[in-house]
Structure formats: C-alpha cells, structure tokens
Short mmCIF file of C-alpha atoms in Angstrom, two decimals:
data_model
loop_
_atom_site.label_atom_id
_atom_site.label_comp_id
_atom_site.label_asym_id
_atom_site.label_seq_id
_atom_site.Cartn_x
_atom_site.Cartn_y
_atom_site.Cartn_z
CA UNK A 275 -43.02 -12.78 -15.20
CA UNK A 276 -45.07 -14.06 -18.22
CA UNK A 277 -46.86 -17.27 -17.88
CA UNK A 278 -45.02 -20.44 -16.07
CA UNK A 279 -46.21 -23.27 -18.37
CA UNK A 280 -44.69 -20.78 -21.41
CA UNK A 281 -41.53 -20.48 -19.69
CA UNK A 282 -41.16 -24.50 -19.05
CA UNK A 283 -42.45 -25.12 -22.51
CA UNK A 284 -38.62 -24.28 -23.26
CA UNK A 285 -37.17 -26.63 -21.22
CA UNK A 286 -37.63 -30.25 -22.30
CA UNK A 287 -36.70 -31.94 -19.03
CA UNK A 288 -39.95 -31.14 -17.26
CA UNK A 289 -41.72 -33.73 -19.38
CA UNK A 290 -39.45 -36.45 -17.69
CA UNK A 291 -38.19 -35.39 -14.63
CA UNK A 292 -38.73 -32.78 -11.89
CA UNK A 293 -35.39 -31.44 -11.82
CA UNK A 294 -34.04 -29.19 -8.69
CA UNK A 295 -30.50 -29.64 -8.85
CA UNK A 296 -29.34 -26.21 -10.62
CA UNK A 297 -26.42 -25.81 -8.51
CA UNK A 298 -24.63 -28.85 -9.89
CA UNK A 299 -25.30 -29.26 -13.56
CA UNK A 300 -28.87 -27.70 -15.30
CA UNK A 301 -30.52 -29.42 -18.19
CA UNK A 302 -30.29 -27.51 -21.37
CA UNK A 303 -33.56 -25.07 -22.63
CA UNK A 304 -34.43 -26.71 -26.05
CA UNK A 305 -33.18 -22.55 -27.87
CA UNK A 306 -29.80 -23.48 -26.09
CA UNK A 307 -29.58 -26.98 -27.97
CA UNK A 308 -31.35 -26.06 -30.73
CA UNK A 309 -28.40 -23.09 -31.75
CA UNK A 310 -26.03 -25.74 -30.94
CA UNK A 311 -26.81 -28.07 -33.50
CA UNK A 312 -27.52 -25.14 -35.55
CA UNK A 313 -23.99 -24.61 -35.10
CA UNK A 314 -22.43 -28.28 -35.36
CA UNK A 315 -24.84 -28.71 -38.92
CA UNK A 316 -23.02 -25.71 -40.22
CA UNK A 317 -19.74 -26.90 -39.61
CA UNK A 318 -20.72 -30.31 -40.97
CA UNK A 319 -22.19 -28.86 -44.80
CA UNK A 320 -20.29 -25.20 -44.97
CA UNK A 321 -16.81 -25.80 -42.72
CA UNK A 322 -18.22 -22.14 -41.16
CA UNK A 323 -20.95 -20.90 -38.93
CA UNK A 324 -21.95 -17.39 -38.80
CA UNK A 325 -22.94 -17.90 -34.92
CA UNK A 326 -19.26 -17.97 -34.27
CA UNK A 327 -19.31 -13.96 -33.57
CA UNK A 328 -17.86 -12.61 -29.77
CA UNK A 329 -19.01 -15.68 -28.63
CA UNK A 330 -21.09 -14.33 -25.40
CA UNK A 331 -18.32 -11.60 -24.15
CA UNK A 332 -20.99 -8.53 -24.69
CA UNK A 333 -23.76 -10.48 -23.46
CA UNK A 334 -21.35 -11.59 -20.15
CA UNK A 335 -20.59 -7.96 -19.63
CA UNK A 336 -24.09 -6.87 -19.82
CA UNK A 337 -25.04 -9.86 -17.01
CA UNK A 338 -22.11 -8.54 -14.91
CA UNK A 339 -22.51 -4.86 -15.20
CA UNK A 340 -18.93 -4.87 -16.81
CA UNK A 341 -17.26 -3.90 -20.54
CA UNK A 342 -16.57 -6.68 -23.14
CA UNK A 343 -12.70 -5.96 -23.00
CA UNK A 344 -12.93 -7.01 -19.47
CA UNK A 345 -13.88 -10.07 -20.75
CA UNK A 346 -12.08 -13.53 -21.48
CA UNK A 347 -13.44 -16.53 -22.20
CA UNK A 348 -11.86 -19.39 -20.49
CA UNK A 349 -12.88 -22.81 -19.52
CA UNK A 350 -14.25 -23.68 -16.35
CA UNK A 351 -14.06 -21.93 -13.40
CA UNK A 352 -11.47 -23.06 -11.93
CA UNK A 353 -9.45 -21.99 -14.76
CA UNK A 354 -10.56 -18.46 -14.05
CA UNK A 355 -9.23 -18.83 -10.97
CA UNK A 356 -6.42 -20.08 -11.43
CA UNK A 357 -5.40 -17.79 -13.75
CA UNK A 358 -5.76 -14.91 -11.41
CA UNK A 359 -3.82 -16.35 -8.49
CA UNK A 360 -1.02 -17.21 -10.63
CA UNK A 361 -0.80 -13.83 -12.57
CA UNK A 362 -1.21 -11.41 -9.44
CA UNK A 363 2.49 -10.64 -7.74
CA UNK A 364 3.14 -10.33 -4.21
CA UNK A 365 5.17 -10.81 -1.35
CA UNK A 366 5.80 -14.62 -0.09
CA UNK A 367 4.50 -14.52 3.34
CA UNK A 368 1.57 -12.66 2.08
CA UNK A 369 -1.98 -13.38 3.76
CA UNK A 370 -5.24 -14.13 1.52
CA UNK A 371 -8.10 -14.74 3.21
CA UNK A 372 -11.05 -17.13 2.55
CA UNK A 373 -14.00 -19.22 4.05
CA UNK A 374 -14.65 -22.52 5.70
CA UNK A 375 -17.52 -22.92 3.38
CA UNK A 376 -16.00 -22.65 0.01
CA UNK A 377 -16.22 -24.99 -3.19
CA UNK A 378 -12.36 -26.84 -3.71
CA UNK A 379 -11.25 -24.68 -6.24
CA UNK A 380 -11.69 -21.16 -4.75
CA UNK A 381 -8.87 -22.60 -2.39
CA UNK A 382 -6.73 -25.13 -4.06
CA UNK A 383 -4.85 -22.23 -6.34
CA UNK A 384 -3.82 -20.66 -3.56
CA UNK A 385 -2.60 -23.71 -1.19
CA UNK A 386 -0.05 -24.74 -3.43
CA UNK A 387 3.75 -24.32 -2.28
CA UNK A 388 5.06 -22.27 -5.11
CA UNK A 389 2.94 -19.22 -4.19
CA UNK A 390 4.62 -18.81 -0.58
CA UNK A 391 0.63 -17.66 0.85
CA UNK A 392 -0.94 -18.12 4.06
CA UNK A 393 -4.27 -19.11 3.27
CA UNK A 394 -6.95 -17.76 6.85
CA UNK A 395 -10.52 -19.22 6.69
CA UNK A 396 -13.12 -17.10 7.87
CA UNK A 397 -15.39 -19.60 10.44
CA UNK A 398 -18.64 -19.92 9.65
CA UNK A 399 -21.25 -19.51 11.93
CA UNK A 400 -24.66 -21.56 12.16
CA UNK A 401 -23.95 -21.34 8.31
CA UNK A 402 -23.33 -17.75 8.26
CA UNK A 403 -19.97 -15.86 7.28
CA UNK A 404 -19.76 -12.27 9.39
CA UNK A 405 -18.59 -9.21 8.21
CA UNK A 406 -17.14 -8.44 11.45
CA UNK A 407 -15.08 -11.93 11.17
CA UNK A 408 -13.83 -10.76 7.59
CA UNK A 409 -12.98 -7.35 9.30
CA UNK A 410 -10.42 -8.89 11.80
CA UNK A 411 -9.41 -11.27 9.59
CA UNK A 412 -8.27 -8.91 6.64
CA UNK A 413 -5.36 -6.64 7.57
CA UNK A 414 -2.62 -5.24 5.47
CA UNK A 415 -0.68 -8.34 4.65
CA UNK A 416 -3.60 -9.66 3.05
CA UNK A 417 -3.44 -9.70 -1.13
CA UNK A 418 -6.57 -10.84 -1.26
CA UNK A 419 -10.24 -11.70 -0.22
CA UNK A 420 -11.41 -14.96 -2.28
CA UNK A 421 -14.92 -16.02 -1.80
CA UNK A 422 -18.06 -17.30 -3.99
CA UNK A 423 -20.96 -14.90 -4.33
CA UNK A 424 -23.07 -17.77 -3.31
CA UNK A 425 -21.78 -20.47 -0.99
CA UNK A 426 -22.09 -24.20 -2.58
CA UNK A 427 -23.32 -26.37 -0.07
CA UNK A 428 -25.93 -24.21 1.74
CA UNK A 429 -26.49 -21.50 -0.40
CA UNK A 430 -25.57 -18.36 2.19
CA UNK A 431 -24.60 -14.95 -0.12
CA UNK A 432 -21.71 -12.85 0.52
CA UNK A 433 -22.63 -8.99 0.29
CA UNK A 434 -19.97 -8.60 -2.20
CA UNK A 435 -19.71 -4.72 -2.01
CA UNK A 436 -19.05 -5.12 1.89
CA UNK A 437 -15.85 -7.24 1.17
CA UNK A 438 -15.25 -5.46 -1.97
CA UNK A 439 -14.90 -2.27 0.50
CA UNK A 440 -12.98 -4.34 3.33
CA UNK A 441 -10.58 -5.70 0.93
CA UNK A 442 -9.42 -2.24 -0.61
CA UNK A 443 -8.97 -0.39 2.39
CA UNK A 444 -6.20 -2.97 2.84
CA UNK A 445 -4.88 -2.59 -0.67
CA UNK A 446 -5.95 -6.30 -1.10
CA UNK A 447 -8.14 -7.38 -4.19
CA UNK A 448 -11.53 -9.08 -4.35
CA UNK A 449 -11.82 -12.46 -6.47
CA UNK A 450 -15.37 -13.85 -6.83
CA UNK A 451 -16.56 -17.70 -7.65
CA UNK A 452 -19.95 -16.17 -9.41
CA UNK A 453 -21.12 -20.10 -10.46
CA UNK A 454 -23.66 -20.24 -8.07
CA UNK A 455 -25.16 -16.83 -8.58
CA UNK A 456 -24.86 -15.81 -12.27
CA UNK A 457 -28.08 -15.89 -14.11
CA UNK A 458 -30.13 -15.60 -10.90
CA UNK A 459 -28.66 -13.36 -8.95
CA UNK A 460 -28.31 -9.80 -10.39
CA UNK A 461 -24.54 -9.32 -10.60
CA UNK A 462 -23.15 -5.68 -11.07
CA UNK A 463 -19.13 -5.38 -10.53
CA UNK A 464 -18.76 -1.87 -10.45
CA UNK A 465 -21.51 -1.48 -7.71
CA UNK A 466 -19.59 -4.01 -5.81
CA UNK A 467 -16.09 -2.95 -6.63
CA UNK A 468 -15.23 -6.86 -7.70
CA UNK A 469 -11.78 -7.40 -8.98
CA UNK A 470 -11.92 -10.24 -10.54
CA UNK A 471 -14.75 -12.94 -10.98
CA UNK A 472 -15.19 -16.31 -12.87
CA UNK A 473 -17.81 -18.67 -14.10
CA UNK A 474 -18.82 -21.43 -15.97
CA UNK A 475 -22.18 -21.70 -17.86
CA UNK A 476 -23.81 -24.89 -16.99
CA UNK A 477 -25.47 -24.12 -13.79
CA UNK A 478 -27.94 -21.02 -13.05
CA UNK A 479 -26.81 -20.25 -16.53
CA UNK A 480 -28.22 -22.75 -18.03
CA UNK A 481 -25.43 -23.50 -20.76
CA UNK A 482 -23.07 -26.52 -21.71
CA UNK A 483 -20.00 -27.32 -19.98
CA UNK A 484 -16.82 -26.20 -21.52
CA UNK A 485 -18.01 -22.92 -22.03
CA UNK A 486 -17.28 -19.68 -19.05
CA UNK A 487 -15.73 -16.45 -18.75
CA UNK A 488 -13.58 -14.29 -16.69
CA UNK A 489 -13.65 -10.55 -15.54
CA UNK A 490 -10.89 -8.54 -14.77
CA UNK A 491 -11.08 -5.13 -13.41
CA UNK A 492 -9.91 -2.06 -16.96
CA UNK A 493 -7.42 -1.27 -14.27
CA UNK A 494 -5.32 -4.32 -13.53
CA UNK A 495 -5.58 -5.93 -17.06
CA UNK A 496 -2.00 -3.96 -18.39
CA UNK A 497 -1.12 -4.71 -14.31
CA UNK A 498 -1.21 -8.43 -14.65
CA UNK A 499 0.71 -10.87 -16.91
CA UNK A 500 -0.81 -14.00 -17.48
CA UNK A 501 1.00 -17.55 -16.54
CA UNK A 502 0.01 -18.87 -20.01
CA UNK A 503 0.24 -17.35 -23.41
CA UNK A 504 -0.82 -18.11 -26.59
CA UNK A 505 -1.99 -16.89 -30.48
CA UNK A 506 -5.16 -16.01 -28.48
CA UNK A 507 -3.58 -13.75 -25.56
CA UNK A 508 -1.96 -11.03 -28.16
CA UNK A 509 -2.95 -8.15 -30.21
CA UNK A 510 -4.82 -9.88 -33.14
CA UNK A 511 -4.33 -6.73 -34.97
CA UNK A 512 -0.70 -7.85 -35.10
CA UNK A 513 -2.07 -10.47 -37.87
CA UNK A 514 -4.77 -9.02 -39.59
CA UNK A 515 -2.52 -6.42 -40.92
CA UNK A 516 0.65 -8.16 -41.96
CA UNK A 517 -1.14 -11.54 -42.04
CA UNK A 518 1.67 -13.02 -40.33
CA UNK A 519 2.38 -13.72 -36.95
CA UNK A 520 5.31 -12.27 -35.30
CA UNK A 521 7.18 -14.34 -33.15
CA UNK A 522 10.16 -12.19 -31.98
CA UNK A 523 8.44 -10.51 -29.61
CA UNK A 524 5.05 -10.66 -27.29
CA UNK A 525 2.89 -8.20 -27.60
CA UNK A 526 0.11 -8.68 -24.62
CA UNK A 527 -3.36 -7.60 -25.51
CA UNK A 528 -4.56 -4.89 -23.48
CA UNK A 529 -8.10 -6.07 -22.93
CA UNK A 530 -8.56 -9.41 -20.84
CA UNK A 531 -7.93 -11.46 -24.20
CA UNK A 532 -4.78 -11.23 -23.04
CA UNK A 533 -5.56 -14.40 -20.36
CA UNK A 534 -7.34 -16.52 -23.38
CA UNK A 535 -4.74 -18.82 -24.42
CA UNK A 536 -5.87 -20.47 -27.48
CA UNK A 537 -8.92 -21.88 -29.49
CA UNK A 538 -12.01 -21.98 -27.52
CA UNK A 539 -15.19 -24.64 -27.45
CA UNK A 540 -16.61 -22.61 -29.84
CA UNK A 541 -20.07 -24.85 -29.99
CA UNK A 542 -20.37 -24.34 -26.03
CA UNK A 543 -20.03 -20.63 -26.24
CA UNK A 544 -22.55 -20.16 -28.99
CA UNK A 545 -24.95 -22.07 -26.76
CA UNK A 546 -23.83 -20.06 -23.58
CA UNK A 547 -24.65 -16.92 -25.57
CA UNK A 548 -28.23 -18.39 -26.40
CA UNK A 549 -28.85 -19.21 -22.86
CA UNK A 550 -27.68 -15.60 -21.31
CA UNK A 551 -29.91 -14.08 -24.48
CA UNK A 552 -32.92 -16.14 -23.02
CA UNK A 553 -31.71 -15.18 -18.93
CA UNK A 554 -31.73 -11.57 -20.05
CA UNK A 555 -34.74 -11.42 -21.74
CA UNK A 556 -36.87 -12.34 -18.98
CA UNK A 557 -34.85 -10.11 -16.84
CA UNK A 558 -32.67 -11.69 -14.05
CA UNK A 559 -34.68 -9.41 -11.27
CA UNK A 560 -37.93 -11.17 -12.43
CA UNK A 561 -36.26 -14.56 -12.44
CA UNK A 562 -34.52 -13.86 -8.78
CA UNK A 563 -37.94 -12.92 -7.24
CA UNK A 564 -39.17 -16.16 -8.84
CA UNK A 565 -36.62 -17.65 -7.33
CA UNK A 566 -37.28 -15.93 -3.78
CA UNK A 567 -40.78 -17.17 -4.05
CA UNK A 568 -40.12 -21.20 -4.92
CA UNK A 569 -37.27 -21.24 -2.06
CA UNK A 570 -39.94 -19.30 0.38
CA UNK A 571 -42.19 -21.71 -0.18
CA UNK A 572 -39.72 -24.89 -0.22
CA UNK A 573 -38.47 -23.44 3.64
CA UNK A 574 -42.00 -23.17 4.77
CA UNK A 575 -42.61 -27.03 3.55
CA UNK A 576 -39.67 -27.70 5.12
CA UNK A 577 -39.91 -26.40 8.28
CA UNK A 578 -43.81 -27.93 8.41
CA UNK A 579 -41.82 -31.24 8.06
CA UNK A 580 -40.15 -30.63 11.07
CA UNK A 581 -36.88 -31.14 9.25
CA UNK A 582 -33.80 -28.37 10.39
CA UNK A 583 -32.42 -25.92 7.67
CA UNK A 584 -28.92 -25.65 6.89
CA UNK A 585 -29.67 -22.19 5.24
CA UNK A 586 -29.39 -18.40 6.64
CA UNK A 587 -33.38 -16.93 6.43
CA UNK A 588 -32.21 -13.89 6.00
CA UNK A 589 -33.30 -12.43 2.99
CA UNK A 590 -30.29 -10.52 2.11
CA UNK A 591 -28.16 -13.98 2.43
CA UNK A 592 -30.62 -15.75 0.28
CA UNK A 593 -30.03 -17.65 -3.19
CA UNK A 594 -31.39 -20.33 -4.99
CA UNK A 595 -29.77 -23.00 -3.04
CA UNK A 596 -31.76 -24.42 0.40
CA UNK A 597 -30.05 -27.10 2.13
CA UNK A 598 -31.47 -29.16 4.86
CA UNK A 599 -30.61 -31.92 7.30
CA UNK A 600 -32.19 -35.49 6.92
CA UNK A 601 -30.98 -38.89 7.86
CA UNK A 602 -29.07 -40.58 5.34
CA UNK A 603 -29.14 -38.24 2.64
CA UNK A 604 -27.17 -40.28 -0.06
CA UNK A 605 -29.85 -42.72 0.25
CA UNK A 606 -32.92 -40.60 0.20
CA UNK A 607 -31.26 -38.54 -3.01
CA UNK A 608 -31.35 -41.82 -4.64
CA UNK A 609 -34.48 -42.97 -3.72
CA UNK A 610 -35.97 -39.51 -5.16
CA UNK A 611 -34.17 -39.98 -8.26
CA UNK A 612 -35.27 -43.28 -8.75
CA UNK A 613 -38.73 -41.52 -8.93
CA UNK A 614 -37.82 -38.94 -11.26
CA UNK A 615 -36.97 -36.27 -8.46
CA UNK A 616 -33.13 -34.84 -9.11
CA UNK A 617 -31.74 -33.35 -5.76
CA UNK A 618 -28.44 -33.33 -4.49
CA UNK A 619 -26.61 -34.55 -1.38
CA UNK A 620 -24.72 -31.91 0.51
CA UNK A 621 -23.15 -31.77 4.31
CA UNK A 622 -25.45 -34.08 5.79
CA UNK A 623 -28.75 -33.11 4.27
CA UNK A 624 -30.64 -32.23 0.90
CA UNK A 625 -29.05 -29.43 -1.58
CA UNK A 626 -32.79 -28.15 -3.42
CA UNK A 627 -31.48 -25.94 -5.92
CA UNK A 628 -34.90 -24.95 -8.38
CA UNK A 629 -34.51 -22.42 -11.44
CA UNK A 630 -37.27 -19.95 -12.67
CA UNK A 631 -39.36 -22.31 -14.54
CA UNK A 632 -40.20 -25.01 -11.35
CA UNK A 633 -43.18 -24.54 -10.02
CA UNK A 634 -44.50 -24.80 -6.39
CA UNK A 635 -46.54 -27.95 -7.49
CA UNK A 636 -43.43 -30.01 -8.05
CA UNK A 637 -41.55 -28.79 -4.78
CA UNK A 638 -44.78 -30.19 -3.15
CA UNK A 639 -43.93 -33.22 -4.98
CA UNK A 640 -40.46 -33.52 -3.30
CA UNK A 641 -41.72 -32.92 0.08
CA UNK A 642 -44.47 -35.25 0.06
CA UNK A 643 -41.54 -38.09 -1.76
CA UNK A 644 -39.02 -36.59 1.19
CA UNK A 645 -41.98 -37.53 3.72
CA UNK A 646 -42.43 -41.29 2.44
CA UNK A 647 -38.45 -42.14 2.45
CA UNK A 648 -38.00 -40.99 6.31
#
C-alpha cells in the first residue's frame, strides 16, 4: 500500500484525535465530505446535481462480487433486514437459526409474534461460533441461517461459504449483517453462496449515515414480494414511456428495486459512492492486510500488558475488531477520550476497532494511555 502519511492526509480527524472506533461510527475522509457539499451547493444554486447518477449500486456490486440489479438501496441495516424476514414465506413453526453473539437487529425481525418462528442460538464458545454447532443446529425445518460476517462485540468472522453450504443442503437461505466487514473484508457472494446481505455505510465504509444497500440473490428477487411498496419498487419504465403513473395495477420490478420504497438520502449515497470509489482504489486486499498487521500488533501489546483477549487468534476468524477485558471499561473509555483516544466499551472490556490509515505509533499511544488508567 502507498505511503501511510498520504493515505491519512485524507482523513481530517487524525489532526485531532486518534480515532479506533470503526466499528461504531468512522469519521468522514475529507473526498467523502468534500462531494457532499459538492452535492448540497448544487442543489442550493441549480435545484440539480449531476452526482445524483446510480447512486453507489455498481460500485456496491463490484465490493460484493454481485450485479447492480441485485442491488437496492435502503436505509440502515436493519432495514435490510427487515425487509428480508418479512418478504420470505414459510411455514409457522419454522426454525431459523442464529448466534448468541449477534448485534440486536440480526434477531429482533425475526422474534416478533406475527412471523410464527422459532428463533435457536448457536452458543458461543470462548468467543468462537463452531461449524459443527451450526451443523446440528440447522436441520430441515430451518428457513434460514442469519448471522453477521463479522461479530460486533469481539470481532470473530463467520466463514460465510461454510454456512452458505450448511444452510442449502437444508433448503434454508443465508442472510448476512456485512456492517462490520464491508470495506475491509473482501466480500464475494457468489463464492460464498450468500442469499441475502445488508449494510450501512458509516462504519468500515467510511460513509454518512442514512445511506446502505441490500443484496438479493438474481434468483429469489421475482421469488419474493416485498412488505412495502412504493413509486420506487416498480418498473420505472412504466413512466418514462407514458409519463404517467399507473395506478390500477402493480407491476413489481424485477431487479431488487423492487424492495426500494421511495426517495432515497440522495446526499448520503453520493458520499457513500465517493467513499467505496476511494475503498476500491486502494484495493480492499491491501487495506485488509493493513488491517491484519495494526490488529497483530495491537494483540501482541495487549497480551505484553498482561490484559486477556476477548478475540479468536485465529487468523481465518480475524477482522478489524479486537476486544479485550479490563476493569471498568466505561470508565477507562472515557478517560481515553478525554485525551483524544476514541475506543469503545464492549462486554466487559475495550472494542479497538482501527481502519487502514492508523498507524502502529498511535495504537502504542492507547496502550501506554490503557497502562496509566489501570
């Protein structure tokens, strides 16, 4: 990767804060704000913007390994999924399994009354989730496996193509929370057999809130009706020829537009697009070995410290997340951000989530503030 201090040169925060908390909301790169008021100036003197194109969906597919028409843009996560446990059909009694570890709202959709689902966790162990577990958990009353690519709180990674197998040789679906893995993790759904996956932008992205997108598999779009509907979730042909809309009948669009419902952000998708422009130019295998090499080095200073990990070694569970156990974490979180040092508090312990552009210099920063607050 080319040099550091011209990478950090586009991100603004370093001058005033060491910032290592990617996994709950990144600071924007200045080309990401920049396009943004780009964008809000053009409204404001032309009532138009020409940045206003797909608004990311090509660039999403690209990061995903997927097409554009498996694309919708939606607006948080959580609306992704959602969307998907509310438009698949199945029997009531019907199993879908998940984990123990998993942010609120890969769950939540599917705990609610009205589907009729038994929800099974998969236990984690020491921080770990085992294929084996998944194995006798799944069986053919399962609809679904739901999981995140990356788990929130200690940063463990699924082996998506494993579950993606396990799943379909039940006739059950995979549905992936990416958040915590796209734009540092390389993502490729057709390797992995995915389903259907969500995420917002302003994480690993590195894009504003209000701005994320959701894949569904060519094969299940047609499948799949969506719970809401809207100008957005038809054939926009419909109106560009007759420059009417029809409203006797509903004529579902046959890409994933058809789970859009109706205006977008607009301004947070142009800068989403900006920021996945910027991931994929540098190449998200160069910025996940960067990553492997400032959480390498972040373990071994922990681990010096005499301090106990709350994150799998193993490399092929790694992320960007390392977690670790410390007394009183609210406390020492605030103390650290008093001094300019932004971590999060997570089970018990320190969430360290750096991005490509940290630098082992500041890590060695945190440990030596982590030392003085114990």
């Amino acid at each position: 990767m080319e040099d550091v201090e011209k990478i950090r040169s586009l991100f603004p925060v370093v001058k005033n804060k060491i910032f290592l908390n990617h996994a709950a909301q990144s600071p924007l790169p200045k080309p990401v704000a920049d396009v943004m008021r780009q964008y809000v100036d053009d409204y404001m003197n032309f009532g138009e913007s020409p940045l206003e194109t797909d608004l990311g969906k090509a660039l999403f597919a690209r990061l995903v390994g997927a097409k554009p028409e498996e694309i919708a843009l939606i607006e948080n996560t959580s609306v992704g999924l959602n969307i998907v446990a509310n438009a698949l059909r199945f029997p009531r009694g019907s199993k879908v399994v998940t984990t123990d570890l998993e942010y609120p709202s890969v769950v939540y959709p599917w705990l609610k009354k009205s589907l009729g689902v038994k929800v099974h966790y998969v236990r984690n162990v020491d921080g770990k989730l085992l294929l084996e577990d998944f194995e006798r958990a799944v069986d053919d009353d399962t609809v679904a496996i739901v999981v995140s690519h990356v788990e929130y709180v200690n940063g463990f990674r699924n082996d998506l193509k494993v579950l993606g197998e396990i799943a379909h040789q039940h006739g059950a679906v995979l549905i992936v929370d990416a958040i915590q893995s796209a734009g540092v993790i390389p993502i490729d759904v057709k390797r992995d057999d995915v389903d259907f996956l969500a995420t917002a932008c302003y994480k690993w992205l590195l894009g504003p809130a209000g701005a994320a997108y959701l894949y569904v598999r060519e094969e299940l779009i047609e499948k799949l009706e969506p719970p809401y509907v809207g100008w957005a979730s038809v054939k926009q042909e419909i109106f560009e020829t007759v420059d009417f809309w029809d409203i006797w009948s509903l004529r579902l669009s046959e890409t994933a537009s058809r789970f859009e419902v109706g205006t977008p952000s607009a301004v947070s998708f142009v800068g989403a697009a900006e920021a996945m422009k910027m991931l994929l130019n540098f190449g998200i295998e160069n910025i996940e070995r960067r990553m492997i090499e400032l959480t390498d080095y972040l373990i071994e200073r922990v681990k010096a410290l005499g301090l106990r990990l709350q994150t799998p070694e193993e490399p092929q569970n790694r992320s960007g997340i390392v977690n670790f156990k410390i007394d009183k974490p609210k406390e020492v979180v605030e103390r650290l951000r008093k001094n300019g040092i932004i971590v999060s508090a997570r089970a018990n312990g320190i969430r360290v989530s750096p991005h490509f552009y940290n630098t082992k210099t500041e890590i060695d920063t945190l440990i030596d503030e982590t030392r003085k607050t114990r």
